[in-house]
mmCIF file of C-alpha atoms in Angstrom:
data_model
loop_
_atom_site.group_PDB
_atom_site.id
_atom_site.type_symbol
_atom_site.label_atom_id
_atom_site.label_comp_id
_atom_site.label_asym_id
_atom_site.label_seq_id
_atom_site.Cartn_x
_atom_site.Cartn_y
_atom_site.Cartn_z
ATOM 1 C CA UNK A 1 -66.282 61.433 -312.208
ATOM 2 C CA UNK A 2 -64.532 62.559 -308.885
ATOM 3 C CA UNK A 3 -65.312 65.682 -307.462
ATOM 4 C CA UNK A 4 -62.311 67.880 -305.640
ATOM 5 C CA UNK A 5 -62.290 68.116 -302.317
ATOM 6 C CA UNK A 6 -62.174 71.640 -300.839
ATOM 7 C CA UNK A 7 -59.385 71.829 -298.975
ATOM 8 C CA UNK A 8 -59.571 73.026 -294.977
ATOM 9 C CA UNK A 9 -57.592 76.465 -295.392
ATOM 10 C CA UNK A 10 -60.294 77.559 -297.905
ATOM 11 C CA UNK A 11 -63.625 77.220 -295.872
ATOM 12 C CA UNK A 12 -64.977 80.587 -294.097
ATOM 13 C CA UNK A 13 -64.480 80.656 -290.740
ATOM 14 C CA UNK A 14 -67.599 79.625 -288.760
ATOM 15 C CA UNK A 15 -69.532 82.671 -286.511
ATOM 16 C CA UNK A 16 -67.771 80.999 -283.034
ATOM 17 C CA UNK A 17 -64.936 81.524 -284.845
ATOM 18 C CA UNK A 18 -65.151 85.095 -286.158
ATOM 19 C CA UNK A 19 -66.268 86.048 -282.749
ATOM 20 C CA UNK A 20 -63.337 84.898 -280.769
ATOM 21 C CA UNK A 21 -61.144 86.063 -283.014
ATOM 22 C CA UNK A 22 -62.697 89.390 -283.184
ATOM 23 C CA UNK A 23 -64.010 90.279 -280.022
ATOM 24 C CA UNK A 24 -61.545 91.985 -277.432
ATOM 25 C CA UNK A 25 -60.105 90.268 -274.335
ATOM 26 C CA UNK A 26 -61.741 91.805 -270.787
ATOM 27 C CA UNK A 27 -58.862 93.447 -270.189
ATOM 28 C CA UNK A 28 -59.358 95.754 -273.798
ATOM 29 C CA UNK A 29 -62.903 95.965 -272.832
ATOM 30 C CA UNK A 30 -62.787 97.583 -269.446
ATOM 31 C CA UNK A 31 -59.957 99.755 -271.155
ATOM 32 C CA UNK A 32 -61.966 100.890 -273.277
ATOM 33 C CA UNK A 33 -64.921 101.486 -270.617
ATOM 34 C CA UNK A 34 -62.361 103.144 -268.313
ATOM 35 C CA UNK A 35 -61.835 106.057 -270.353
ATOM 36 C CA UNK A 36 -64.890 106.376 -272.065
ATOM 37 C CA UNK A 37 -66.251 109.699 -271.602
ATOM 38 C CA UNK A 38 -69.437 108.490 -270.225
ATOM 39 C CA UNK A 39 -67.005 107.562 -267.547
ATOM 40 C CA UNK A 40 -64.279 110.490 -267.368
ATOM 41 C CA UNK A 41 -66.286 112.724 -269.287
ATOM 42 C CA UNK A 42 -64.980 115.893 -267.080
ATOM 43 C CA UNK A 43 -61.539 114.968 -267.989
ATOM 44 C CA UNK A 44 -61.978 115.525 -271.368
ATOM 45 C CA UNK A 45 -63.885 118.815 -270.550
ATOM 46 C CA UNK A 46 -61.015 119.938 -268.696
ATOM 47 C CA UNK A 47 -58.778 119.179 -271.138
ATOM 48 C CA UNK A 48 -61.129 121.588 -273.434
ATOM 49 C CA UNK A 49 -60.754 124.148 -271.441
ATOM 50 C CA UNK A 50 -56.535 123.813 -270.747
ATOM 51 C CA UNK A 51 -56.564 123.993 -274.559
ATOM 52 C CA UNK A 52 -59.190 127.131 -275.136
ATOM 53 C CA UNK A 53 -57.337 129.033 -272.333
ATOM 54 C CA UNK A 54 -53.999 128.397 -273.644
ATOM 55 C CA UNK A 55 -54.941 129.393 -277.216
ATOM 56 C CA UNK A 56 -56.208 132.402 -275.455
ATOM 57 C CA UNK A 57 -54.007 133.775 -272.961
ATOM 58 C CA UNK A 58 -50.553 131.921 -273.992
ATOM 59 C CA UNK A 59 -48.338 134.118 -272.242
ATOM 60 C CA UNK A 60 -49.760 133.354 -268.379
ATOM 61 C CA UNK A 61 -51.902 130.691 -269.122
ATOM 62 C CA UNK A 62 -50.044 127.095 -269.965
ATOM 63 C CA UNK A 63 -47.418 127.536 -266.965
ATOM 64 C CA UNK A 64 -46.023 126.136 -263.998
ATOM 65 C CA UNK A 65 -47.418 129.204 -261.939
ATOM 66 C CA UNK A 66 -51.170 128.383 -263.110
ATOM 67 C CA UNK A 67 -50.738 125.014 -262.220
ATOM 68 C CA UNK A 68 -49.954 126.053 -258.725
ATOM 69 C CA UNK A 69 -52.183 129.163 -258.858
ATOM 70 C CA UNK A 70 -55.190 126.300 -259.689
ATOM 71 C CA UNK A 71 -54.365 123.363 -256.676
ATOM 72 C CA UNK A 72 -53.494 126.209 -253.929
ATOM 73 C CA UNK A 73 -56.852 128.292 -254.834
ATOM 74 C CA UNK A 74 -58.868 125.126 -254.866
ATOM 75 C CA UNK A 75 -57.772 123.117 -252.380
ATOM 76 C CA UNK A 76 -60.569 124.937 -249.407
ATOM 77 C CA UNK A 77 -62.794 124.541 -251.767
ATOM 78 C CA UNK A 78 -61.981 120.804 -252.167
ATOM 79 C CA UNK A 79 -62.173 120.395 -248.640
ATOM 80 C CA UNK A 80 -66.038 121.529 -248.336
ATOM 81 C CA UNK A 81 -66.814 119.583 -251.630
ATOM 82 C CA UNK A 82 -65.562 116.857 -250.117
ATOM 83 C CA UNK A 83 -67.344 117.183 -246.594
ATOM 84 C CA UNK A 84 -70.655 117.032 -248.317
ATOM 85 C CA UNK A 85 -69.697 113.338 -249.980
ATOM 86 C CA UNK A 86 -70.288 110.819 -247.132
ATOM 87 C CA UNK A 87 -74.162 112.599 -246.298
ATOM 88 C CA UNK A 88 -74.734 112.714 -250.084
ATOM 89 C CA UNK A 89 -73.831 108.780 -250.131
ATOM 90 C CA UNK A 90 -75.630 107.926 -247.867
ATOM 91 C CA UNK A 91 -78.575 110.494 -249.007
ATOM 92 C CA UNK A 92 -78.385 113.236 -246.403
ATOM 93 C CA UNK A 93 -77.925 116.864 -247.668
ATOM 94 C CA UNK A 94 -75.826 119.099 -245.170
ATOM 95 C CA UNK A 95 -76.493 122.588 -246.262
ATOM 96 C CA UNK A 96 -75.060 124.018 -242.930
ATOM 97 C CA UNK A 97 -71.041 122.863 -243.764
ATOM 98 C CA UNK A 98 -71.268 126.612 -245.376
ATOM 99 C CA UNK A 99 -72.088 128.270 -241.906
ATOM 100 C CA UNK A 100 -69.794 125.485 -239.894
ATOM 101 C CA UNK A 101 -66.910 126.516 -242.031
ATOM 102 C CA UNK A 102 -67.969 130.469 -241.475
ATOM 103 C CA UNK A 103 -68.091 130.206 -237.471
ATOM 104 C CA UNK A 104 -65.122 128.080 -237.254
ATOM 105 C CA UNK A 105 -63.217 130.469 -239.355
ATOM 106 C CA UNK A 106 -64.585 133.307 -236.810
ATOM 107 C CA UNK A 107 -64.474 131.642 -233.877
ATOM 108 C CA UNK A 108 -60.692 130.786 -233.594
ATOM 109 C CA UNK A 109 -59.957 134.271 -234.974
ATOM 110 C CA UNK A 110 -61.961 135.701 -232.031
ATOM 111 C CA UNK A 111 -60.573 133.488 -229.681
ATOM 112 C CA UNK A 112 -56.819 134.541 -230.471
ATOM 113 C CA UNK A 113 -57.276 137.873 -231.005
ATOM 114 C CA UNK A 114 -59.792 139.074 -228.560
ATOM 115 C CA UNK A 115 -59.328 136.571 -225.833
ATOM 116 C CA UNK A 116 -55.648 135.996 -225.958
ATOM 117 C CA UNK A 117 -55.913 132.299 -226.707
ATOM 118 C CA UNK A 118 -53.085 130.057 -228.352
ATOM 119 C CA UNK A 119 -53.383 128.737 -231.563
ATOM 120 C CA UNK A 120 -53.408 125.513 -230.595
ATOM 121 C CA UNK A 121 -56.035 125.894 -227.745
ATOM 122 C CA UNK A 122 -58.287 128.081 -230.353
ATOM 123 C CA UNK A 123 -58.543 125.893 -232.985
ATOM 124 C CA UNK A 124 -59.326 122.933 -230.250
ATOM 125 C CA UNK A 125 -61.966 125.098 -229.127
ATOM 126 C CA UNK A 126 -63.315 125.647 -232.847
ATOM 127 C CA UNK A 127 -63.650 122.270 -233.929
ATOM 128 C CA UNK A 128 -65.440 121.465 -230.721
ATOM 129 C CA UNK A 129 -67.851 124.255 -231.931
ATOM 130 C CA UNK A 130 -68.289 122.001 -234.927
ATOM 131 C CA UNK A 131 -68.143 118.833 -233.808
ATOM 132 C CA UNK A 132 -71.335 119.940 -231.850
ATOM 133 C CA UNK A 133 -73.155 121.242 -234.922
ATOM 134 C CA UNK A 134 -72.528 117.793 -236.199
ATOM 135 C CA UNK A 135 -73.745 116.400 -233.249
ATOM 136 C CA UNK A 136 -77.084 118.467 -233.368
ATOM 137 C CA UNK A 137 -78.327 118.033 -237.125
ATOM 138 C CA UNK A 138 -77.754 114.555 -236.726
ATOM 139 C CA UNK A 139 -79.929 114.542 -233.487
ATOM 140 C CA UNK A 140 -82.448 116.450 -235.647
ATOM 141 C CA UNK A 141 -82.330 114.476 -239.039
ATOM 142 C CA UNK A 142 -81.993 110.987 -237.494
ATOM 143 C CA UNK A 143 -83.799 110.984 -233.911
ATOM 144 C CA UNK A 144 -86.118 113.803 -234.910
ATOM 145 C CA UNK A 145 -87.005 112.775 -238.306
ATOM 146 C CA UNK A 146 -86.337 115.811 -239.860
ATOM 147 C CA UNK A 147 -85.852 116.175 -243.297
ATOM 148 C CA UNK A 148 -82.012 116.755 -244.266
ATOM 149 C CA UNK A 149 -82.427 119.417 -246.468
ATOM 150 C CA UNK A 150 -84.516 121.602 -244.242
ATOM 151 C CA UNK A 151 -83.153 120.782 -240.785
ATOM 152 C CA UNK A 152 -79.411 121.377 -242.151
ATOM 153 C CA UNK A 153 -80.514 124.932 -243.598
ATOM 154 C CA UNK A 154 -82.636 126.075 -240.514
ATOM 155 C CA UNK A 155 -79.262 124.828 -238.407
ATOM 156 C CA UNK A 156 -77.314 127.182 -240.893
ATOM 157 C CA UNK A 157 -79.438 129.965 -240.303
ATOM 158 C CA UNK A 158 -79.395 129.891 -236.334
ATOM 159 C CA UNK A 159 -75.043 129.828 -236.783
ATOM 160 C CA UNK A 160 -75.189 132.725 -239.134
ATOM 161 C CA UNK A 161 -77.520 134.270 -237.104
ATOM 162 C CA UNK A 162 -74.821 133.901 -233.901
ATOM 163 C CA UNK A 163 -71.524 134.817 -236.181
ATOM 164 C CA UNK A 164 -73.709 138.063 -236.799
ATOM 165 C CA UNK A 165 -74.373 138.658 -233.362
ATOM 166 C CA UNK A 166 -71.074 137.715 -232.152
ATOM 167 C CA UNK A 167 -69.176 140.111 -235.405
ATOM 168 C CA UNK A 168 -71.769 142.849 -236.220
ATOM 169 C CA UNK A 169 -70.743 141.538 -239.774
ATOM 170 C CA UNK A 170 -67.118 142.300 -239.251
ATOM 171 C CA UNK A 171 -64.248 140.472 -239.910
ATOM 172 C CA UNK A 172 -62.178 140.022 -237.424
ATOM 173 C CA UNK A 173 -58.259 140.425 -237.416
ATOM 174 C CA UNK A 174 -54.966 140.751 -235.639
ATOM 175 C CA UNK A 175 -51.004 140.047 -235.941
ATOM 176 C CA UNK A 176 -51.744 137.128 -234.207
ATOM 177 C CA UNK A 177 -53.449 135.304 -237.364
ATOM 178 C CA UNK A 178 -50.344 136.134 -239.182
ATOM 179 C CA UNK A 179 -47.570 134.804 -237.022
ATOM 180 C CA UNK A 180 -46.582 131.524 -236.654
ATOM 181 C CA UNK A 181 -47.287 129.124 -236.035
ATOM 182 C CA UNK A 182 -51.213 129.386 -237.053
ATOM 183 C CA UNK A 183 -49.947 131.456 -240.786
ATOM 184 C CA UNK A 184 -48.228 128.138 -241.325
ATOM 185 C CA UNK A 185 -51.453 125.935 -241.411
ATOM 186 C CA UNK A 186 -52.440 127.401 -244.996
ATOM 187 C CA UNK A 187 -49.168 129.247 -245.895
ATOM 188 C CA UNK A 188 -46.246 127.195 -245.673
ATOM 189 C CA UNK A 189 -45.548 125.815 -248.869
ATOM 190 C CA UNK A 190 -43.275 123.112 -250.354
ATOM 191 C CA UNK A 191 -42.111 124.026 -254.218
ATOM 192 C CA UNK A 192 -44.879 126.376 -253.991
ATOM 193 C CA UNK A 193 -47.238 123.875 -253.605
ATOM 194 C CA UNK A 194 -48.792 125.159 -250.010
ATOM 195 C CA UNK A 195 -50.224 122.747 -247.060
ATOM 196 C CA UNK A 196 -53.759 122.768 -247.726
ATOM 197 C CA UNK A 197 -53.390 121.188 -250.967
ATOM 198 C CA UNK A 198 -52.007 118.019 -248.776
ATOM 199 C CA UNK A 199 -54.977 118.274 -246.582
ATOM 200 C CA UNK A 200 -57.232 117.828 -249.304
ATOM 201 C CA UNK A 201 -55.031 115.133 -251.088
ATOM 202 C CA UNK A 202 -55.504 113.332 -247.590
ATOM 203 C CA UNK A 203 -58.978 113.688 -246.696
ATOM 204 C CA UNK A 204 -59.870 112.601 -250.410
ATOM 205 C CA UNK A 205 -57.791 109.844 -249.597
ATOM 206 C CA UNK A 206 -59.609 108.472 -246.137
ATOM 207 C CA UNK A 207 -62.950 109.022 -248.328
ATOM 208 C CA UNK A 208 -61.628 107.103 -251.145
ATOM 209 C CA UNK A 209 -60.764 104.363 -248.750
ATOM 210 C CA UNK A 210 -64.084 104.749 -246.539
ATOM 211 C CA UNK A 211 -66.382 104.277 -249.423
ATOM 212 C CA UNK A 212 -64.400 102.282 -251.614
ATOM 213 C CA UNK A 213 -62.865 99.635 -249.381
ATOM 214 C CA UNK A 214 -64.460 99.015 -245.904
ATOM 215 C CA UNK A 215 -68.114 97.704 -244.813
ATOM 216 C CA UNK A 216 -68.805 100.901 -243.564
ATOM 217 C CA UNK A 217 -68.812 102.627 -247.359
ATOM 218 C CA UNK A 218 -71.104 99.500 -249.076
ATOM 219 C CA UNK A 219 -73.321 100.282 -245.867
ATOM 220 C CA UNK A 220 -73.084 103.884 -246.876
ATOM 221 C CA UNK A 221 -73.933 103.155 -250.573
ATOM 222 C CA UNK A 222 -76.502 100.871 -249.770
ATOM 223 C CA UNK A 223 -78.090 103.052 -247.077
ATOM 224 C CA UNK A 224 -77.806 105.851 -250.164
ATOM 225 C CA UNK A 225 -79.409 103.512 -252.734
ATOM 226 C CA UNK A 226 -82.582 101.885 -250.582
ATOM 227 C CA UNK A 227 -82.478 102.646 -246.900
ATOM 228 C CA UNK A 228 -85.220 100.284 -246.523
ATOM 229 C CA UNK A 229 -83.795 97.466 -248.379
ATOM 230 C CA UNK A 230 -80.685 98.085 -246.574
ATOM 231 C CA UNK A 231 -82.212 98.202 -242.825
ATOM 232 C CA UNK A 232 -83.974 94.871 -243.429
ATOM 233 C CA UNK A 233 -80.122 93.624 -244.339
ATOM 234 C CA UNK A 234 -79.507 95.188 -240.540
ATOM 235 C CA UNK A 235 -77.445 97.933 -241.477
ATOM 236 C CA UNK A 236 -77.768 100.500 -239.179
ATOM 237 C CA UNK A 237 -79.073 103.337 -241.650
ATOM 238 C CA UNK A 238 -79.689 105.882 -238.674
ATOM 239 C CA UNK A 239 -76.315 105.606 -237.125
ATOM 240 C CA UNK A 240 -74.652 106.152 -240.574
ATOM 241 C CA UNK A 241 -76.648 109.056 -241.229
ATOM 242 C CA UNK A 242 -75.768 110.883 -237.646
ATOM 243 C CA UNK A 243 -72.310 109.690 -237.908
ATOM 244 C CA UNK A 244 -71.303 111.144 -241.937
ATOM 245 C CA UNK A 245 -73.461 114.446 -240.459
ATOM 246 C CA UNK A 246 -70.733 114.866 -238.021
ATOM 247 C CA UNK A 247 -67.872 113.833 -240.120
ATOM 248 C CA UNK A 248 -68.948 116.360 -242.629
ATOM 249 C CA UNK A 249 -69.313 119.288 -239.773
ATOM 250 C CA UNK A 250 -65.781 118.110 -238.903
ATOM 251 C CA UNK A 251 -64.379 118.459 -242.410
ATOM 252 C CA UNK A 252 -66.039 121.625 -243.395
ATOM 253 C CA UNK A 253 -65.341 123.242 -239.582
ATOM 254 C CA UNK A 254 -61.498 122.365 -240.411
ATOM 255 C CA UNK A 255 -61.501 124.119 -243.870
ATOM 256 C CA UNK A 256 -63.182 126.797 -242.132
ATOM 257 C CA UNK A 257 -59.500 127.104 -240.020
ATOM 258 C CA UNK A 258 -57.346 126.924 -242.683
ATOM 259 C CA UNK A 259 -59.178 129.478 -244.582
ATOM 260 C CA UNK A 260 -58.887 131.987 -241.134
ATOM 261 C CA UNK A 261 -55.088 131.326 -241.583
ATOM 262 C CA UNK A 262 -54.817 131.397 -245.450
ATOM 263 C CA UNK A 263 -56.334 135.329 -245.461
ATOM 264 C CA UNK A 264 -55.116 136.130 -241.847
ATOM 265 C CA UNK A 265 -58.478 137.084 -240.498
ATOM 266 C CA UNK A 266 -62.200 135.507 -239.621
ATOM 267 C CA UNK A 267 -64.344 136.383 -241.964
ATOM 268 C CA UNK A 268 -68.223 136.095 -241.232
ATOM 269 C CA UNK A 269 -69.241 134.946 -244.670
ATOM 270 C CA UNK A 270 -66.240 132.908 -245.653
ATOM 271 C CA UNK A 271 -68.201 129.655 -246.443
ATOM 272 C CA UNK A 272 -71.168 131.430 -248.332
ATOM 273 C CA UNK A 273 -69.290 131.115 -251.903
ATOM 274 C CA UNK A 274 -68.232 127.319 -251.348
ATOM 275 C CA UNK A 275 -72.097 126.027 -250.610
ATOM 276 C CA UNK A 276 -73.457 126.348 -254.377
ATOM 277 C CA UNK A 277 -69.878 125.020 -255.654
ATOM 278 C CA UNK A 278 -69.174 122.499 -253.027
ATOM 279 C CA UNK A 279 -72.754 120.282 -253.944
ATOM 280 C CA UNK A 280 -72.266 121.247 -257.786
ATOM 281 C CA UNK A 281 -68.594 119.335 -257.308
ATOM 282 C CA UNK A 282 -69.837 116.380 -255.586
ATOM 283 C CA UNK A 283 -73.129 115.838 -258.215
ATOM 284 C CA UNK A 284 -70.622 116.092 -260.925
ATOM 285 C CA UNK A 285 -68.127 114.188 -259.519
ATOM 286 C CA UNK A 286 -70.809 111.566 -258.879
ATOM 287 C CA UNK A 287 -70.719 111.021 -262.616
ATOM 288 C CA UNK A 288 -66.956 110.253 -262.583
ATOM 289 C CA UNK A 289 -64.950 107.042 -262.249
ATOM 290 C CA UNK A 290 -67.991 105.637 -260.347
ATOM 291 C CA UNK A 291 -70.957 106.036 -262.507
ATOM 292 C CA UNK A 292 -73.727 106.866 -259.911
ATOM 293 C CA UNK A 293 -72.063 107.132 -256.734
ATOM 294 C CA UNK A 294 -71.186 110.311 -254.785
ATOM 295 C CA UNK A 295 -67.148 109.612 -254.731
ATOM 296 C CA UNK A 296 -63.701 111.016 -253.533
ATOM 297 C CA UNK A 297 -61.782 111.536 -256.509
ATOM 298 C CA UNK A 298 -64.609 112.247 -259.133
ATOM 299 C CA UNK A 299 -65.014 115.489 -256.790
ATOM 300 C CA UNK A 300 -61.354 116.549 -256.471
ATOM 301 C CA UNK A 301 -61.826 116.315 -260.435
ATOM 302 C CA UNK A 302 -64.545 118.804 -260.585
ATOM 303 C CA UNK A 303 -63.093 121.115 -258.391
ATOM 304 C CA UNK A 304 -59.807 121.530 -260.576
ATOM 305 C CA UNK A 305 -61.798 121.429 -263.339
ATOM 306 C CA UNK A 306 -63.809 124.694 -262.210
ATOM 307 C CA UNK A 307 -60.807 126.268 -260.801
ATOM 308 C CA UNK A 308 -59.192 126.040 -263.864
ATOM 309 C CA UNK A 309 -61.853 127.448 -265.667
ATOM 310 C CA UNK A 310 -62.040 130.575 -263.569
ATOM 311 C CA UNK A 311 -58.227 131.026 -263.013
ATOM 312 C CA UNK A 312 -58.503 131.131 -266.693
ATOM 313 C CA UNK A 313 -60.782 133.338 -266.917
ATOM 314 C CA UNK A 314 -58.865 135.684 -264.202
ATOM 315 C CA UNK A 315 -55.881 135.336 -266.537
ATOM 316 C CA UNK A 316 -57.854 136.289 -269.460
ATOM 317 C CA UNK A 317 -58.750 139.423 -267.643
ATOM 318 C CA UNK A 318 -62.456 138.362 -268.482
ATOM 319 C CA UNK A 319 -65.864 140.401 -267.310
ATOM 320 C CA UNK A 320 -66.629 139.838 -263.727
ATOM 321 C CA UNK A 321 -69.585 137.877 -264.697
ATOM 322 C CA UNK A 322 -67.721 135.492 -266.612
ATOM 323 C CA UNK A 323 -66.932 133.616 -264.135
ATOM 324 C CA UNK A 324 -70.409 132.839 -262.884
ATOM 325 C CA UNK A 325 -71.215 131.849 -266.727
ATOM 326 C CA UNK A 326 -68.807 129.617 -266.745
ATOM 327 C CA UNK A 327 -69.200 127.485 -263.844
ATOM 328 C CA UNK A 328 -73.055 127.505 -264.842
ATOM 329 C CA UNK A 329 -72.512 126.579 -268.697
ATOM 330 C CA UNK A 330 -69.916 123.896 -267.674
ATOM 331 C CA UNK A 331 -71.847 122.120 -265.176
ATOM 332 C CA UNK A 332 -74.825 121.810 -267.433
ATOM 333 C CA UNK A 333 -72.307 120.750 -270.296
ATOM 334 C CA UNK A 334 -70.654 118.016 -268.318
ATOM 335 C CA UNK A 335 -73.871 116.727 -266.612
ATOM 336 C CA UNK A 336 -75.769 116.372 -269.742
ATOM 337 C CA UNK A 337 -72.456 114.865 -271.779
ATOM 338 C CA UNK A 338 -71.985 112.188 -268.762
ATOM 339 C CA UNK A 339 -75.529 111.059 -269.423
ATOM 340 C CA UNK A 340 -77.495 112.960 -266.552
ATOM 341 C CA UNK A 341 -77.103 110.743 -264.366
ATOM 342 C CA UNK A 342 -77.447 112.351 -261.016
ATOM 343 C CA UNK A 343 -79.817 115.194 -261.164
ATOM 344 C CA UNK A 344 -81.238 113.486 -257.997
ATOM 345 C CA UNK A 345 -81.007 110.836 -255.572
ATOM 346 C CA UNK A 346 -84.282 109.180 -257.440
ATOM 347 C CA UNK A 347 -82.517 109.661 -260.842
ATOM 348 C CA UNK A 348 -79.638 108.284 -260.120
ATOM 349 C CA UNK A 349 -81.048 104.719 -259.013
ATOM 350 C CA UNK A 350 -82.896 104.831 -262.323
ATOM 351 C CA UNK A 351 -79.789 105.316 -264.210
ATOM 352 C CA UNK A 352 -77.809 102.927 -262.382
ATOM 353 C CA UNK A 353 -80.917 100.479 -262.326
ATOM 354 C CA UNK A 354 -81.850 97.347 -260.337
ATOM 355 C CA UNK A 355 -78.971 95.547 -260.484
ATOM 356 C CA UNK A 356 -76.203 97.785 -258.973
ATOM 357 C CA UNK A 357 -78.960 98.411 -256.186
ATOM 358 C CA UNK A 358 -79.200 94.507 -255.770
ATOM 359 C CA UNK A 359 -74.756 94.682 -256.283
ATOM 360 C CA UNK A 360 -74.371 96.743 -252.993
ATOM 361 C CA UNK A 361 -76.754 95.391 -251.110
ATOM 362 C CA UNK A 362 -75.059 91.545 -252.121
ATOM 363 C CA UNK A 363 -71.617 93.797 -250.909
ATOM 364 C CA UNK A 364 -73.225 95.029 -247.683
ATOM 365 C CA UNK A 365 -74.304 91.105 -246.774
ATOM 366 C CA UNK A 366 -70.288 90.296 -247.007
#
C-alpha cells in the first residue's frame, strides 16, 4: 500500500514564514509611529477644535482671514514660547523672559519718544538692556548656584520693579512708534501674512537646527537629562546653562520690540500674559514629534493650537472667561492623551527611561 505524498503548495506556512510575510517593513513601522497620536497627539486636538469651531461659527470661522487672524496673533507669543526652550533643555527655568520682554518693550518706547532716539539706536540700546539680564541670571544660576526657578523670578521682580519706577505704570506712547520705519518691524505684511510671523518661523528654525543637529543641542539634551552623567563625559554643563539663559533673554527682549511696534506704544505689563502660556507651550510641545524633549516645532504647534482655540472662541463671541477655560481644559486634555509625559523634568526621564538617557549621552561622546 503506498501512501500519497502531500504535495508542497498544501503544507501551512511555518511561524518564520507567517511572520515575514506579515509583519510590516521599517519604513510602515515608523509610519505608523510618526503619526501616532502618542506622537502628534496635539495635531489631532487641533484638528478637533478647527472642526468644533467651524460647526459652530461657519460664517467667520473656516476662512482665509482666521487663518491669518491665528499666525499674526500668535506669532509674539511664539517667540517667548520659544525663548524658554533651550533653558528648559537643558533644565533651567527662566521665569524673568516675561519682565525682559516688558522692559524691552518700554525701554525703546522711552528712548524714542522721550529722549529723541532713532529707532535703530533704541532698539540697540534695548537689547543691550537684555542681553545684560541674560548675562546676570546666568551669573546667579551658574556661578552662584542659585536655583533657576527662584533666581529667574527674584530677577523678574527687581525689572518690574524698575519699569514701575521708570513708567508710574503707564504706557508710554508717541507718533514716533507709529512711523516708519520702527511700525514696519511688526506691521508690514506680505499677503497679509505680517513680519513677525517670519521671525518666529526663523528663530524656530535656528532652535530646530541647534538642538536637533549640532553637538551643542546633544550637549544640551544631555546636560537636560543627567548633568552629572553628562559633566563626567566633559561637557561643559555650566557654560550651557549661562549661555541658553542669555539666548533666551535675547529672544524674549526681541519679542518684547516687536510687540512695542505691533500696538505702537510700551506697555509696562506687556509680557505678563505670555509667562503662564509661553512654559504651558513648550511642556506640551515637549510631548510632540520628540517624545520627551523640550523642542522647536512641537512648541510652534501648541501655540497655534491655543490661538486657534481662543480666536475661536473670539469668533464665537464666547464669555470672557471662556477663554481661560479653554486653554486650561486643553492643556490637561492633550498632556494626559500624549501619555503625561512631561509634568516635570524628573518625569520625563522616567517616561523616556534609561536608554534614551544612555542614547544622548552615546550622541554627546560623538
Amino acid at each position: 500500500m503506498t501512501s500519497t505524498p502531500t504535495r508542497a503548495a498544501e503544507l501551512p506556512p511555518s511561524a518564520p514564514e507567517r511572520s515575514r510575510v506579515s509583519a510590516p517593513g521599517p519604513a510602515v513601522r515608523r509610519a505608523v509611529a510618526a503619526l501616532s497620536f502618542r506622537n502628534i497627539g496635539a495635531v489631532y486636538v487641533w484638528l478637533v477644535i478647527v472642526v468644533l469651531f467651524s460647526v459652530w461659527a461657519p460664517d467667520t470661522f473656516p476662512t482665509a482671514v482666521t487663518v491669518k487672524q491665528v499666525l499674526n496673533g500668535n506669532a509674539v507669543a511664539g517667540l517667548v514660547a520659544l525663548s524658554v526652550v533651550p533653558p528648559l533643555a537643558a533644565r533651567v527655568f527662566d521665569l524673568s523672559v516675561a519682565y525682559t520682554m516688558s522692559l524691552t518693550s518700554v525701554l525703546t518706547a522711552y528712548l524714542m519718544v522721550s529722549a529723541g532716539l532713532g529707532p535703530g539706536t533704541a532698539i540697540a540700546l534695548a537689547m543691550t538692556a537684555a542681553l545684560l539680564i541674560g548675562v546676570v541670571n546666568g551669573i546667579v544660576v551658574v556661578a552662584l548656584r542659585v536655583d533657576s526657578f527662584i533666581a529667574t523670578l527674584a530677577t523678574g521682580a527687581l525689572i518690574q520693579s524698575l519699569i514701575t519706577m521708570v513708567t508710574n505704570d503707564s504706557s508710554i506712547t508717541g507718533v514716533q512708534l507709529l512711523a516708519e520705519p520702527f511700525a514696519s518691524i511688526a506691521q508690514l505684511d506680505a499677503g497679509g501674512i505680517t513680519l513677525p510671523v517670519l521671525y518666529l518661523l526663523l528663530a524656530a528654525v535656528a532652535i530646530w537646527f541647534l538642538l536637533e543637529h549640532t553637538a551643542t543641542g546633544r550637549r544640551l539634551y544631555a546636560t537636560g537629562f543627567n548633568a552629572d552623567a553628562a559633566r563626567l563625559q566633559g561637557v561643559r554643563t555650566g557654560r550651557l546653562r549661562f549661555l541658553t539663559l542669555v539666548a533666551s533673554a535675547l529672544l524674549a527682549g526681541f519679542a518684547g520690540v516687536v510687540f512695542a511696534s505691533s500696538v505702537g506704544s510700551g506697555s509696562p505689563t506687556a509680557g505678563t500674559p505670555y509667562l503662564l502660556a509661553a512654559y504651558a507651550a513648550a511642556f506640551v510641545g515637549a510631548t510632540q514629534l520628540r517624545a520627551g524633549r523640550f523642542n522647536a516645532w512641537g512648541t510652534v504647534l501648541a501655540v497655534l493650537l491655543l490661538g486657534t482655540g481662543i480666536t475661536g472662541l473670539g469668533l464665537a463671541t464666547s464669555a470672557q472667561w471662556a477663554a481661560s477655560l479653554f486653554t486650561g481644559s486643553v492643556l490637561i486634555v492633550a498632556l494626559v492623551l500624549t501619555g503625561g509625559r512631561v509634568a516635570l523634568p524628573a518625569v520625563l526621564r522616567r517616561r523616556t527611561g534609561t536608554r534614551q538617557e544612555e542614547t544622548t549621552i552615546e550622541e554627546v561622546r560623538r
